[in-house]
Structures are given as C-alpha cells and as structure tokens.
Coordinates of C-alpha atoms in Angstrom, one line a residue:
Chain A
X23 CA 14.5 16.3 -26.7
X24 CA 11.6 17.2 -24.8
X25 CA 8.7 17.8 -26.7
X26 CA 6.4 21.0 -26.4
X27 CA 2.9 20.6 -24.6
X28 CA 0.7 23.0 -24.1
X29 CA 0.2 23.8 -20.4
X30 CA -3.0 22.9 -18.7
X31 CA -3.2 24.1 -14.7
X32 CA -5.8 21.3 -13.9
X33 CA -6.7 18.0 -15.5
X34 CA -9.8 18.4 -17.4
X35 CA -12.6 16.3 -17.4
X36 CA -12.4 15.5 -21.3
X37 CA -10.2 12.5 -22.2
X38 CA -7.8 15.2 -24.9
X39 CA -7.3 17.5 -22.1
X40 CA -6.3 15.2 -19.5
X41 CA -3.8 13.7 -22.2
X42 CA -2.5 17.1 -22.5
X43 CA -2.4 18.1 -18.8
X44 CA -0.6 14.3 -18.2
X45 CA 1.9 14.6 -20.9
X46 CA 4.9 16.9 -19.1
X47 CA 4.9 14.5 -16.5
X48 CA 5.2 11.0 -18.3
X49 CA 8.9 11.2 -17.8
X50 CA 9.1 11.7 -14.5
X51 CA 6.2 9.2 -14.2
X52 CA 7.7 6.3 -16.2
X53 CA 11.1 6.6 -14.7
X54 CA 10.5 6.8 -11.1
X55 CA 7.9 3.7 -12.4
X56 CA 11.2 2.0 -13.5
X57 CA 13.0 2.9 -9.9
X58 CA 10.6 1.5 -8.0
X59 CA 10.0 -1.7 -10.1
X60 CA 11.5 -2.2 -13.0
X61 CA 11.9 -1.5 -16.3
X62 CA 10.2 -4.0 -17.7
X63 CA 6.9 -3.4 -15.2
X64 CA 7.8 0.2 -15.4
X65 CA 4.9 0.7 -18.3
X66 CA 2.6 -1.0 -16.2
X67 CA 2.8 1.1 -13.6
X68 CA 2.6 4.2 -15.4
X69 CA -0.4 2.7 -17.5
X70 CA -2.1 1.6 -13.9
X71 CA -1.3 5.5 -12.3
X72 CA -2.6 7.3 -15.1
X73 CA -6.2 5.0 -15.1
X74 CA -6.3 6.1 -11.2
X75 CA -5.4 9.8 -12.1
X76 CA -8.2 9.9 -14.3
X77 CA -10.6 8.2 -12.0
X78 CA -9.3 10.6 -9.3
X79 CA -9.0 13.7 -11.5
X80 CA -11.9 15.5 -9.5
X81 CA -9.7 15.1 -6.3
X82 CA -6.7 17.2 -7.4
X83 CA -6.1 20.2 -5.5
X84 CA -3.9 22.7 -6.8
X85 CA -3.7 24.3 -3.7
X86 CA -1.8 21.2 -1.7
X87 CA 0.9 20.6 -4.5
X88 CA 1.7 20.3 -8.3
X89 CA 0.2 18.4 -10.9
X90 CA 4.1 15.9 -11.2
X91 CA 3.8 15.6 -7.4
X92 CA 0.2 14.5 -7.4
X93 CA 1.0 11.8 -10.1
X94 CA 4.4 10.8 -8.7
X95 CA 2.7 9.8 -5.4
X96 CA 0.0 7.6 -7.5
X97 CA 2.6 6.4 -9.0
X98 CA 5.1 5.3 -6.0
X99 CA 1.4 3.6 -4.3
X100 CA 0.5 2.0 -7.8
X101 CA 4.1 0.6 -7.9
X102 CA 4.1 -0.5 -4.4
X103 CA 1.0 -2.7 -5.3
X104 CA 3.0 -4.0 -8.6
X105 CA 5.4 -5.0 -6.8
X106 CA 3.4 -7.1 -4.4
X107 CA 3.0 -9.2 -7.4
X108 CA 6.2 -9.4 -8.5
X109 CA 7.0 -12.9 -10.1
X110 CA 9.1 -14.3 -8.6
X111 CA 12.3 -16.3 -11.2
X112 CA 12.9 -14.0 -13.8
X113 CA 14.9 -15.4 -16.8
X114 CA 18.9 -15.3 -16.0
X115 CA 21.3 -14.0 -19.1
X116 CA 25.0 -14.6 -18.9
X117 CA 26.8 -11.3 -19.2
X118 CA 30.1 -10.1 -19.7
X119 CA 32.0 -9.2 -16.5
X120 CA 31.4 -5.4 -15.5
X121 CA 33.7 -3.0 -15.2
X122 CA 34.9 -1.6 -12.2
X123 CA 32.9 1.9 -12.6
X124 CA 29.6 -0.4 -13.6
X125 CA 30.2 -2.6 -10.6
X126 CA 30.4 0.6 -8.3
X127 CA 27.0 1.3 -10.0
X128 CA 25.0 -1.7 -9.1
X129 CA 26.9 -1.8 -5.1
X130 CA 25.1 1.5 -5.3
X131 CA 21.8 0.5 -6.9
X132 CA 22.2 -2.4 -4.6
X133 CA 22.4 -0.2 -1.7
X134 CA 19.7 1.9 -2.4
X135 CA 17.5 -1.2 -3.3
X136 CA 17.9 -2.2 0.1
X137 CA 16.8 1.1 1.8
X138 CA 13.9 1.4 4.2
X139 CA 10.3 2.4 2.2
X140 CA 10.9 5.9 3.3
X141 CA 14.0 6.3 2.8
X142 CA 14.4 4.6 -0.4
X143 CA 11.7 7.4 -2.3
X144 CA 13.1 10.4 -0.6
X145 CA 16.7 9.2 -2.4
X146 CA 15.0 8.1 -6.0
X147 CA 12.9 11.3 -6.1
X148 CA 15.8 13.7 -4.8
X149 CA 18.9 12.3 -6.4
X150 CA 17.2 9.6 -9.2
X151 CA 14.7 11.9 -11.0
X152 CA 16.4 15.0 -9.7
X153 CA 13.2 16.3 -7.3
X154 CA 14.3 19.3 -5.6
X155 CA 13.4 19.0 -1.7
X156 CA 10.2 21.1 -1.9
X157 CA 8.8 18.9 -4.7
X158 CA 10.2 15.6 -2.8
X159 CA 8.3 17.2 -0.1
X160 CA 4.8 17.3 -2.1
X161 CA 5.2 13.9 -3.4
X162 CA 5.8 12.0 0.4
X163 CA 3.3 14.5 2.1
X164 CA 5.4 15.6 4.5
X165 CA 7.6 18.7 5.4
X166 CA 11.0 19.5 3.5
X167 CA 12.4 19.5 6.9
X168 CA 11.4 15.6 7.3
X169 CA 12.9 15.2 3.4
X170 CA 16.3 16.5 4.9
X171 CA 16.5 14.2 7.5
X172 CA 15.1 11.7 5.8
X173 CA 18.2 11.9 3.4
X174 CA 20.6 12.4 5.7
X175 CA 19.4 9.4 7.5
X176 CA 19.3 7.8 4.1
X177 CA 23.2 8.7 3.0
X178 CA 24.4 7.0 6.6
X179 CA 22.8 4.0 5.7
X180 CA 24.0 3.7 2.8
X181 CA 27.7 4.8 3.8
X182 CA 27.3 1.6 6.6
X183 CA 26.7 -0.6 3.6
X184 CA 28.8 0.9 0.8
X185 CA 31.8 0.6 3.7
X186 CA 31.2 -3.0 3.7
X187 CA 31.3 -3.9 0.1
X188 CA 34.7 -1.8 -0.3
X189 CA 36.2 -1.1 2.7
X190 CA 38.7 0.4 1.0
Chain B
X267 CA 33.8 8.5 2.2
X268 CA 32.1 11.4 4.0
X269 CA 28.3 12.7 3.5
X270 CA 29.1 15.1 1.3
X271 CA 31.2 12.6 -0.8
X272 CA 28.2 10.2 -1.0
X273 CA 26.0 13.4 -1.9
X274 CA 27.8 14.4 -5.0
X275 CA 28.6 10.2 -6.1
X276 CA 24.8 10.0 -5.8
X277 CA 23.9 13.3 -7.9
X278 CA 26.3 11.9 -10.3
X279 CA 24.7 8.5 -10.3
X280 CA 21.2 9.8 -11.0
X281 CA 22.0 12.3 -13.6
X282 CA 24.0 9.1 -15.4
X283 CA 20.6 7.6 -14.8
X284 CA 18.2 10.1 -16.5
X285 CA 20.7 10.3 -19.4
X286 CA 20.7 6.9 -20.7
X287 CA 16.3 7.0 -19.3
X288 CA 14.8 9.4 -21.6
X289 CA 12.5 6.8 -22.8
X290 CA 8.5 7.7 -22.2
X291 CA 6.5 5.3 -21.9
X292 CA 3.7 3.7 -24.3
X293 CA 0.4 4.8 -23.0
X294 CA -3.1 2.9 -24.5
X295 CA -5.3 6.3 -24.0
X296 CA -8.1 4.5 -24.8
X297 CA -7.6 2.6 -21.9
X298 CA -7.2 5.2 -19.1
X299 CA -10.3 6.6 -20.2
X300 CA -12.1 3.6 -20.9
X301 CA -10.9 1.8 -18.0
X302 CA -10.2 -0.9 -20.4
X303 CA -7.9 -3.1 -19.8
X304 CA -4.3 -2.5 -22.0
X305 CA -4.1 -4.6 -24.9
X306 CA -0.7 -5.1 -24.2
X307 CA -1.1 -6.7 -20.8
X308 CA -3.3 -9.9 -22.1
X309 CA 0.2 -10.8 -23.8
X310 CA 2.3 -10.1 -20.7
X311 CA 0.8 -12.0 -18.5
X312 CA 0.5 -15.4 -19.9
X313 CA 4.1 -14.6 -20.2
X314 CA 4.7 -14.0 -16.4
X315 CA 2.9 -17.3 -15.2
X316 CA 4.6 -19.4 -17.1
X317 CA 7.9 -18.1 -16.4
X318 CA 6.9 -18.3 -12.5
X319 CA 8.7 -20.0 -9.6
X320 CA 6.6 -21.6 -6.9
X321 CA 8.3 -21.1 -3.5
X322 CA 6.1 -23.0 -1.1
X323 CA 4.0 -26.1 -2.4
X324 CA 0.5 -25.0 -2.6
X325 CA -2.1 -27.9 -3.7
X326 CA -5.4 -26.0 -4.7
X327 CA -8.4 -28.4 -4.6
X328 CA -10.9 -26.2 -5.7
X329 CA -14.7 -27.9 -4.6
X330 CA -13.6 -31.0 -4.0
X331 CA -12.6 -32.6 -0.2
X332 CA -15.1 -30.3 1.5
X333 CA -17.8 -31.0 3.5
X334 CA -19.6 -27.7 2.9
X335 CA -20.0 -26.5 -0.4
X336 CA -19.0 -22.9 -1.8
X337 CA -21.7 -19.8 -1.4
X338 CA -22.5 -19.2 -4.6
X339 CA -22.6 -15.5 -5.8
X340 CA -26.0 -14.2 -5.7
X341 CA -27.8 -12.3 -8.8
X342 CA -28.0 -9.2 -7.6
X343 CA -31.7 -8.2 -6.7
X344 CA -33.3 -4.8 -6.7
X345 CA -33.7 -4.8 -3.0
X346 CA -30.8 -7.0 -1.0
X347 CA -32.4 -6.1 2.1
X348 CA -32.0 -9.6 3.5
X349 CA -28.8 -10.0 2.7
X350 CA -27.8 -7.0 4.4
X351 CA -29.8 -7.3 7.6
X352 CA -27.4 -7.0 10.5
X353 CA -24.6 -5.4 8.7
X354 CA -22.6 -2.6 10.3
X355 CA -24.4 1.1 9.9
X356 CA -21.4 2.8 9.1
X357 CA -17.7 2.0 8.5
X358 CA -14.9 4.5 8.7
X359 CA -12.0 5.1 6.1
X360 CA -9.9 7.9 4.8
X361 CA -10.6 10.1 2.0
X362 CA -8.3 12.7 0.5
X363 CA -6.5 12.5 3.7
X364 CA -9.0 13.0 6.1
X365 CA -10.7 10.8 8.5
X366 CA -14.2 9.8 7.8
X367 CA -17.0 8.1 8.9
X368 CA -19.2 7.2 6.4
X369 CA -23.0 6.2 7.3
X370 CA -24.2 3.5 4.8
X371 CA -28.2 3.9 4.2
X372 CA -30.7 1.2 3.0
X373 CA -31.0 2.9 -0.2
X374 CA -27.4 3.0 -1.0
X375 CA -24.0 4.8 0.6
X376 CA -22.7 7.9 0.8
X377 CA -23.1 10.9 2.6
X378 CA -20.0 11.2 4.9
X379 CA -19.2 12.9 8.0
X380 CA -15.7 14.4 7.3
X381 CA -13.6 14.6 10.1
X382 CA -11.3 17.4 9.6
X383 CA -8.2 15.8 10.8
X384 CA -5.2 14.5 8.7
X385 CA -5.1 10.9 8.9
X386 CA -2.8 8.9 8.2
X387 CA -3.9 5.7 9.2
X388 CA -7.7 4.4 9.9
X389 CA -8.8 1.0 11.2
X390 CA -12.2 0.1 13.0
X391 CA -14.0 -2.2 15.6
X392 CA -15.4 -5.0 13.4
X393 CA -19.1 -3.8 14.3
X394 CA -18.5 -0.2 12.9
X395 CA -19.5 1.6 16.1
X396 CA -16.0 2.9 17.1
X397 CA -12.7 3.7 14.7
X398 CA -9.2 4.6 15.5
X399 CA -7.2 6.9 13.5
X400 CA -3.1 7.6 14.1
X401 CA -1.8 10.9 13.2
X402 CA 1.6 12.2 12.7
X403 CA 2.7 14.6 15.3
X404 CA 6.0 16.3 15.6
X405 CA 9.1 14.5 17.5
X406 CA 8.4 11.5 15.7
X407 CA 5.4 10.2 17.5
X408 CA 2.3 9.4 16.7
X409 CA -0.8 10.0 18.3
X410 CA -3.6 7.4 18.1
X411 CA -7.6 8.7 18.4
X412 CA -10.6 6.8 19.3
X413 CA -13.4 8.4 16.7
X414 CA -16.6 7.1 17.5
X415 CA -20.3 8.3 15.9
X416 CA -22.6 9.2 19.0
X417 CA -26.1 10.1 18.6
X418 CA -28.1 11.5 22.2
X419 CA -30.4 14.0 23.2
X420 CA -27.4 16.8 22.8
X421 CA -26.9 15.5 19.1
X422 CA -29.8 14.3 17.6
X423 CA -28.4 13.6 13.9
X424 CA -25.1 12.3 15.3
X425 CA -22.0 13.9 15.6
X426 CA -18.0 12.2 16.0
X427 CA -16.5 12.2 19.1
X428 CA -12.4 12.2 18.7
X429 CA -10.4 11.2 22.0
X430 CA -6.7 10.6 22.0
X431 CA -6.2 6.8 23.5
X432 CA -2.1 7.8 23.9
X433 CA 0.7 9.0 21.7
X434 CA 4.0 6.9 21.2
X435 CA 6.9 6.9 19.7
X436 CA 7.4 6.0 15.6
X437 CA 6.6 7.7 12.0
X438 CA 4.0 7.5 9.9
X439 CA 3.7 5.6 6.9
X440 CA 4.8 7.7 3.6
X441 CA 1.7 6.5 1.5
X442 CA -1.2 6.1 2.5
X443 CA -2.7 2.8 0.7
X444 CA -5.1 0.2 1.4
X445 CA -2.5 -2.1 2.2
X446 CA -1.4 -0.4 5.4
X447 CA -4.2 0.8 8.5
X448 CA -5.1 -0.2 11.9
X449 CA -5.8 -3.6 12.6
X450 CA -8.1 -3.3 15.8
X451 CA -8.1 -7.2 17.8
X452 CA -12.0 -8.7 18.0
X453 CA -12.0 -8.1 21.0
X454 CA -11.1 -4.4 21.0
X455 CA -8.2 -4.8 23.3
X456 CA -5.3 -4.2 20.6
X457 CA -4.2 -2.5 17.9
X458 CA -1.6 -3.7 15.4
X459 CA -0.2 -0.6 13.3
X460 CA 3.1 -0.2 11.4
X461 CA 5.2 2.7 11.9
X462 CA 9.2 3.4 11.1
X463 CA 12.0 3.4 14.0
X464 CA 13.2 6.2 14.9
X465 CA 16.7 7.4 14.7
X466 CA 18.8 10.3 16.9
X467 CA 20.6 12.2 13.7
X468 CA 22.7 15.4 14.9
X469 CA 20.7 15.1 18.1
X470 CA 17.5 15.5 15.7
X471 CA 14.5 12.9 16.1
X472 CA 14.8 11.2 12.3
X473 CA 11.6 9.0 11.8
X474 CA 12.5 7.4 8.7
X475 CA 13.8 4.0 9.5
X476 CA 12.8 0.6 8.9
X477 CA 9.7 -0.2 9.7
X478 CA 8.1 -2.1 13.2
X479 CA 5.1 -3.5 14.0
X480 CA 3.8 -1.8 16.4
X481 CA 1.3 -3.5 19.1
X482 CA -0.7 -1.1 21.4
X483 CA -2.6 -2.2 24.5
X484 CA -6.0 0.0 24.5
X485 CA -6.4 -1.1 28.2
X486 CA -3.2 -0.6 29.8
X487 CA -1.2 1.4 26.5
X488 CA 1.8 -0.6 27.2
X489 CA 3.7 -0.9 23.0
X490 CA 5.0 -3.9 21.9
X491 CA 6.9 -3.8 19.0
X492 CA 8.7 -6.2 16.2
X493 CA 11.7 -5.6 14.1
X494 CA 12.2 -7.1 10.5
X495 CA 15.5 -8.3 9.4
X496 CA 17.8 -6.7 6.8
X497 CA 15.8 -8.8 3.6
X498 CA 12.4 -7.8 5.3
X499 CA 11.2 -4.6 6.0
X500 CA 8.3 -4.0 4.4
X501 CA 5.1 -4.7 6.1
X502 CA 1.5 -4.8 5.6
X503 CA -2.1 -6.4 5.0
X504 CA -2.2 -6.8 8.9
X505 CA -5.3 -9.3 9.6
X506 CA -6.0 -10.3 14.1
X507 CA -7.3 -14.2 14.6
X508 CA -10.4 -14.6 16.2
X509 CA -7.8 -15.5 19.8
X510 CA -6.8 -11.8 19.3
X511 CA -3.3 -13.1 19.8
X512 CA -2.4 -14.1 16.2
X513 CA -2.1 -11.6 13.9
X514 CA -1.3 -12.4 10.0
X515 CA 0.5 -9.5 7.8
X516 CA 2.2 -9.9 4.7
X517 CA 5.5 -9.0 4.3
X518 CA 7.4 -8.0 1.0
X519 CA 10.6 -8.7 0.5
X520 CA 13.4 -5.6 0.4
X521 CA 14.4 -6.7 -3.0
X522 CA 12.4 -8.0 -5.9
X523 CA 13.7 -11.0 -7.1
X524 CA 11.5 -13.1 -4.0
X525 CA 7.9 -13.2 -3.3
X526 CA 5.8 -11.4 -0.9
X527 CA 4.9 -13.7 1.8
X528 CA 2.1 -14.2 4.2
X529 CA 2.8 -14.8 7.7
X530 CA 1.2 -15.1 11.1
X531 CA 2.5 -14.4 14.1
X532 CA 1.9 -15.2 17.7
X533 CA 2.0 -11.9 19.9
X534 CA 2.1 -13.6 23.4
X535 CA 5.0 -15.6 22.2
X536 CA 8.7 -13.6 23.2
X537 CA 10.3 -12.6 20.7
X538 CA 10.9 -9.8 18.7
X539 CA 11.0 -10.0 14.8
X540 CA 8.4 -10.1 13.0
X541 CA 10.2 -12.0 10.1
X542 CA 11.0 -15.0 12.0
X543 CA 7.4 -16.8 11.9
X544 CA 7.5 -18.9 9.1
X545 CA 5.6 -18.4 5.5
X546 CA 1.5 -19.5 5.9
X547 CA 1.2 -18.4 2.1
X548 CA 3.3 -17.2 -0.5
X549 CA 1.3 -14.0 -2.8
X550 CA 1.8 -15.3 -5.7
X551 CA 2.4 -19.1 -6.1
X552 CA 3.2 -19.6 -10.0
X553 CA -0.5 -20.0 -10.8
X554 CA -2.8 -18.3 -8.7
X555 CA -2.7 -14.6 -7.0
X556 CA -3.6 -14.5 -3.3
X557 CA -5.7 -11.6 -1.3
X558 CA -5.3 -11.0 2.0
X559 CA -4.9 -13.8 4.5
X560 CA -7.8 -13.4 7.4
X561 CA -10.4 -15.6 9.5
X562 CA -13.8 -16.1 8.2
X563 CA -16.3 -17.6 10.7
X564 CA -13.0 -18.7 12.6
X565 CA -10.9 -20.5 10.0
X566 CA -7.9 -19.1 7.9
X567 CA -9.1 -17.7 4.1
X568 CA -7.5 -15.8 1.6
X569 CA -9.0 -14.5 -2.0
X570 CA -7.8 -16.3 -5.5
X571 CA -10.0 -14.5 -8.4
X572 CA -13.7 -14.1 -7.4
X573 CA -13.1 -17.2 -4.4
X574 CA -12.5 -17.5 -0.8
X575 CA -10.3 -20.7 0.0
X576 CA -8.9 -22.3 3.3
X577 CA -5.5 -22.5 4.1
X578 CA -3.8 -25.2 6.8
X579 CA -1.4 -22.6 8.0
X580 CA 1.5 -24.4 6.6
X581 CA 1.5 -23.4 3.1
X582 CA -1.5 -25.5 2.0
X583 CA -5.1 -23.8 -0.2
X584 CA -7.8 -26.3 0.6
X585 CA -11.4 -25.8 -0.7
X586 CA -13.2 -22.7 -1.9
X587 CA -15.7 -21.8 0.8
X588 CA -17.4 -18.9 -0.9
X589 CA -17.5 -16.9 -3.8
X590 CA -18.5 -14.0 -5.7
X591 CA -15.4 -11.9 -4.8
X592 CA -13.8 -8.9 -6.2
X593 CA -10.3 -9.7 -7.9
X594 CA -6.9 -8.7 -6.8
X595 CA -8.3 -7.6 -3.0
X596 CA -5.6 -4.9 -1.2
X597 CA -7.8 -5.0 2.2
X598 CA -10.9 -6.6 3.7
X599 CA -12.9 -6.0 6.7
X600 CA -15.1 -8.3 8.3
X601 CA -18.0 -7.7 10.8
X602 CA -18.2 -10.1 14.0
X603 CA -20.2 -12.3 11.8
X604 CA -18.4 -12.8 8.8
X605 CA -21.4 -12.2 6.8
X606 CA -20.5 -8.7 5.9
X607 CA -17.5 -7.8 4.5
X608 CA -15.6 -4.4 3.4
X609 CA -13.3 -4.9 0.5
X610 CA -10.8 -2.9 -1.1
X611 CA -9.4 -3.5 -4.9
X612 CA -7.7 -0.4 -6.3
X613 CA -9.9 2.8 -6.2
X614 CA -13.3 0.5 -5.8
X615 CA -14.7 -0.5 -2.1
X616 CA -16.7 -3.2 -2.1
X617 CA -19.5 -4.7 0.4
X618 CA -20.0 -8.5 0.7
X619 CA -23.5 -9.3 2.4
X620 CA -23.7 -12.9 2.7
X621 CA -22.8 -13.8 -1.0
X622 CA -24.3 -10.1 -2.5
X623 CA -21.6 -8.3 -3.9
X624 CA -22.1 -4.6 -4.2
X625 CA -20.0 -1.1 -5.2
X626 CA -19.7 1.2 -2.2
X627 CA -20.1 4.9 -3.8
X628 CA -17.3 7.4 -3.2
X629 CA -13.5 7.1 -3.3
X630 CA -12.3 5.8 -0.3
X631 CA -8.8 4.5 1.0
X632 CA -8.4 2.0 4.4
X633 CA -12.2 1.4 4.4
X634 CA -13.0 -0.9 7.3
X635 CA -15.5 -1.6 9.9

C-alpha cells in the first residue's frame, strides 16, 4: 500500500522537509539500489544517495528533470561505487532445485547482469522499476531517442545469450 | 524468440519483480542530515571482512623494510603557504555538468570560470595550465576540446580558450563520476578515455555497447583502442606511468561475485584487450581497501585508509611512504612533482600539499590538474 506524502516541488533546506520531499521516491530508490547491487547492500546505497542528495540539495534543478530522476541517477553512481567494493566470497546456502519458470528467471537475471553499463540501466529503469522512456531518459541524461536504441540494442543482446542457454 | 517476444517476457519479469519488492528501505535520518555515519553500518562491516576472500596474496608491511620513512600528516597551520608553494594555480573539473576551470587563490578556492559547455568527461595536464574535456555529439562520436585559461594584453583577467583537438567515434559515459575522466599522458602526448562501441541497429548509429579504452594521439590523432572480454567490461580509475606508455585502470568485474581489479597495461605492446594484463592489485584484498593505483615521484602507490603504500606490480603492498590521506579515494591528480595532489572521495575534493591536507570548497566531480 503506498502511503500518502504530502508533495513538496523542491527539497527544502530543513532536515523534515527534505524527508518529506525524499519520501515518494524511496521505492524507486531502494529497488533500483537492490538491481544494481544487491539486496542486502541495497540499504546502503539508498542510505549513501540520500546523504549526497542532501549535500547536493542546492543543485537540484527542476527545470532539467524530476525530483525520482535526480535521485535515481545518485543512486545508479552511489551503487556503482558500492559495488567497487563489493566483497568478494559471500556465504553459499544449499537450496532446493528451482523450477523451470524460476530457472527461466535467473537465465534472464543472468543475462541482464551481464549487460554493458549502459545498457544494463536503460533495461532496470525501463522494464525493472517500470521507468517510462522519458523518465529513463532524465535519469541517464541523455535523449529518449538514445533510451530507444539503447534498448533495442539491449533486447539483441540479450536474445544472443538467452538463444544460447535454451536454444530451444 | 523475436523482439517483441523478449519485450513483453521482460515487462512481465519486472512487474513479477516490483510485486514480491515493495519493501522501502530503513533510513537513519539523523544520519543524512548529520552526515553521521549509520549506526547500522559499524555492525555490517566487521561482518563483511571477516567473511572476505583474498584473491591475490597481498603482504602489507606497514613502516617496516623501508629505507625512507612515511611523511607524516602535518597539523594544519593557519597559513600553509610553504606547503603549497609551487602548486598548480588552477585545476579543471566538472560541476553540474559543465566544464570548469576553477582558479585556486592563496586565501582559499573558489571562484570558478564556468564554461558553458556540457561535459561529459574532464581530465587535465598535470601542471593545471591546459584541460581537455570530451563531449557527446550526435552519430555517436565524441568530440574532444583542449580548454586552456589564457591571460594577455586582449584579456587581462583571463578568459578560457576552447579548441576541438578531433572528434572520433564512441559514446559517452552514462554517469558522470569521479571514477571515469581523461587521463592526459605526463608528457601531454596522449589521452586515455573510455567510451562504449558502437553498434549499426536498423542502419541507426547505437552507442551503447561495451565499453573500450580509448587511446588518442594529441600529435598525430591516430585512436587506439582495447576491447574487454565478456566477464570485463567495466572500466575506470585510469592513472598514465611516468614512461607515458603504461597506463593502470581498474576494471570491475561484469558480475559481482569477484573483485574489482587493478591492472596496468603497456600501450606500445600489440594487442588489443584491455583485460588480458594481469591483476597489479586486487580493490579489496580481505583486509584492507585500496585507492587508486598511480606513480608518485616515479614508483607505483595506491591509498589504504589515510596511507600511501608501494606496490611491486605483481600483487605485492610494500611500505607506507606517506600519509595523511583522505579515506576511500575515487580519483587523484598529481602535479609533475608529486607534491601536490587533487583528490576525490565522494562529494569532498581534497588538496595534498606535501603532507597538508586541506578541503577544496565547492562541489566538484573529475577534479584534476
């Protein structure tokens, strides 16, 4: 159930205001967080963005995109850093086997995993948090045109690889 | 399975996705305000190191087996003058998106000089006289600028002077961070940039592939460029020896169950990946958190907490040879010295002047001179 905020057009210099102006967004925050990482470093990230969004708040410009577009593009930089110090060896847990329609998930997750940089935010923005290709757009600083390609490119690729798991 | 197969699998996929992840997330307020650090993160982390692997042996001999002992961090004085005698005047960096070059006074820094261009990349020559920006153009290319401060009779306070060196082929970077700029050779010869391939789709330019390192010759503009492989694709950190031949870069793995890993690579050796030289340094080594790789008064360094240490090249930390760092560095910049340093960590740019540690004022992202 989403829970009912009261809107704010631009983050406040007040710690309760910026809260406020922050709070619509934390979904979209945390989970492309948990995309780009994962979910365990996922709070991290969002805990790291919102520390530079608040640092930052003066620089927000209304004019060159929406508030979720200027946090979603601290948060795909902030998680980019994370995960240059990823540890390495995480703890291994035996699991059942997983079923076919879960093992077509993680060939897909795989696959996206294994996109270029570029390529690999256009498809978590677009298709994982369900961006449309304007907002995409705002996030990557670049033109809904380049989001379209960038897709499209995106999709081949990961045909080329989804054909090799399953050819059939 | 067609495009527009994969289109609706992967619109189902995601809305599956944000189903079961409606979770949001626990935020310590008092921290993004405070700039505290979370309470939750002291826990975490003594968690993480000791469930660490080490990939390449690293034998840290802090002090010991040196024959020059470490700067030592310096109190800071009211007036570090001496320390700062002989730095760079200026350095150039982006801010906001835009190019600028910002004049650093004796009294303290600020007071840009915007130039009203979209950058998306910045380096600099290491004396902070000339800087290079490369800008997204359409077609996929790129064009590279030489931006350089010139003061004369014409323009008595200074003013920038922007020529395009060339424009070649290759797309921008999608964010701009500190990790990712123009690396400009010592002896202002080369630049070492990354940029993503680009692709014919439907007979349209796409410039969204994996990414190359991309070599450009300022003399003759011939490109020379290196491929990664399909585990490495991710590039960054780029660092040119004191031979401006070698050039060290770290390079994340696609996948995150591996460690980022420094690596240095010859550029008048053939070849043409730039995953094939082997590791110099992993980023994380199960104990200890490594900066940058570069060369400080010609031998190999990188950062571990507030300390500078040696490496061999082959994986092995030798002795600290300064200190007084900032922590958990994403870029540093060093003048033809090696007495002055630019740093970056997070949103904070730092100045090193021969062991004096100060905050540059201002928010500024690929700072470097």
């Amino acid at each position: 159930m989403e829970v009912a905020v009261r809107a704010v057009a631009a983050p406040a210099q007040d710690a309760e205001n910026f809260r406020d102006w922050v709070a619509p967004h934390l979904l979209a925050m945390s989970r492309l967080a948990t995309r780009l990482t994962s979910s365990a470093d996922g709070d991290d990230v969002v805990q790291e963005s919102l520390v530079r969004a608040w640092r930052k708040r003066s620089q927000y410009d209304e004019t060159r995109g929406s508030a979720q577009s200027w946090l979603l593009a601290i948060v795909a930089d902030r998680a980019r850093r994370h995960r240059l110090r990823a540890r390495p060896g995480r703890e291994l847990v035996d699991l059942p086997a997983p079923s076919p329609d879960v093992e077509r998930s993680l060939d897909l997750e795989d696959a996206i995993a294994g996109l270029p940089r570029r390529q690999r935010l256009a498809v978590e923005l677009h298709y994982l948090l369900g961006l449309d290709v304007r907002e995409c757009a705002a996030v990557m600083g670049c033109s809904e045109g380049t989001v379209k390609s960038t897709l499209f490119d995106a999709r081949a690729r990961l045909r080329g690889v989804l054909k090799e798991v399953d050819p059939a | 399975m067609t495009d527009d197969e994969l289109d609706v699998r992967l619109r189902d996929h995601g809305s599956s996705w944000r189903e079961v992840n409606q979770d949001r997330p626990g935020i310590d307020w008092d921290a993004v305000t405070t700039g505290r650090r979370p309470r939750a993160w002291l826990a975490v982390a003594g968690v993480s190191v000791a469930a660490a692997a080490v990939i390449i042996p690293v034998a840290l001999t802090v002090g010991g087996g040196s024959s020059s002992r470490p700067r030592p961090a310096k109190h800071p004085s009211p007036s570090p003058t001496s320390e700062r005698a002989g730095a760079p005047s200026g350095f150039f960096a982006l801010h906001n998106g835009f190019l600028d070059y910002v004049g650093l006074t004796t009294g303290g820094e600020g007071g840009g000089h915007p130039q009203h261009s979209r950058g998306v990349e910045v380096g600099a020559r290491a004396d902070g006289s000339v800087g290079y920006g490369a800008f997204p153009m359409s077609g996929c290319k790129t064009e590279i600028d030489k931006i350089a401060l010139v003061t004369d009779a014409q323009h008595p306070t200074g003013a920038i002077i922007q020529t395009t060196v060339t424009t070649i082929l290759g797309g921008a970077p999608v964010i701009q961070s500190d990790g990712l700029g123009i690396a400009v050779s010592p002896d202002d010869t080369k630049l070492a940039m990354v940029l993503s391939t680009v692709h014919e789709v439907n007979g349209k330019k796409n410039c969204s592939g994996p990414e190359q390192l991309v070599m450009v010759n300022l003399v003759t503009h011939a490109v020379r460029r290196w491929n990664g492989s399909s585990t490495l694709s991710y590039l960054e950190r780029l660092q040119w020896a004191p031979d401006s031949e070698r050039l060290a870069y770290l390079a994340p793995p696609l996948c995150c169950h591996s460690v980022a890993m420094y690596r240095v690579l010859d550029t008048s050796a053939p070849g043409s990946s730039y995953s094939a030289p082997p590791p110099v340094l992993p980023v994380f080594d199960g104990h200890h958190d490594f900066g940058p790789v570069f060369w400080w008064h010609g031998q190999m360094v990188a950062t571990n907490n507030d300390s500078l240490y040696l490496l061999n090249g082959h994986g092995g930390v030798g002795a600290a040879v300064a200190r007084g760092f900032p922590t958990h560095l994403d870029s540093v910049s060093s003048d033809p010295t090696g007495d002055h340093l630019l740093l970056s960590s997070g949103d904070v740019t730092y100045r090193w002047d021969n062991g004096y540690l100060s905050v540059v004022k201002g928010n500024w992202t690929q700072p470097g001179w």
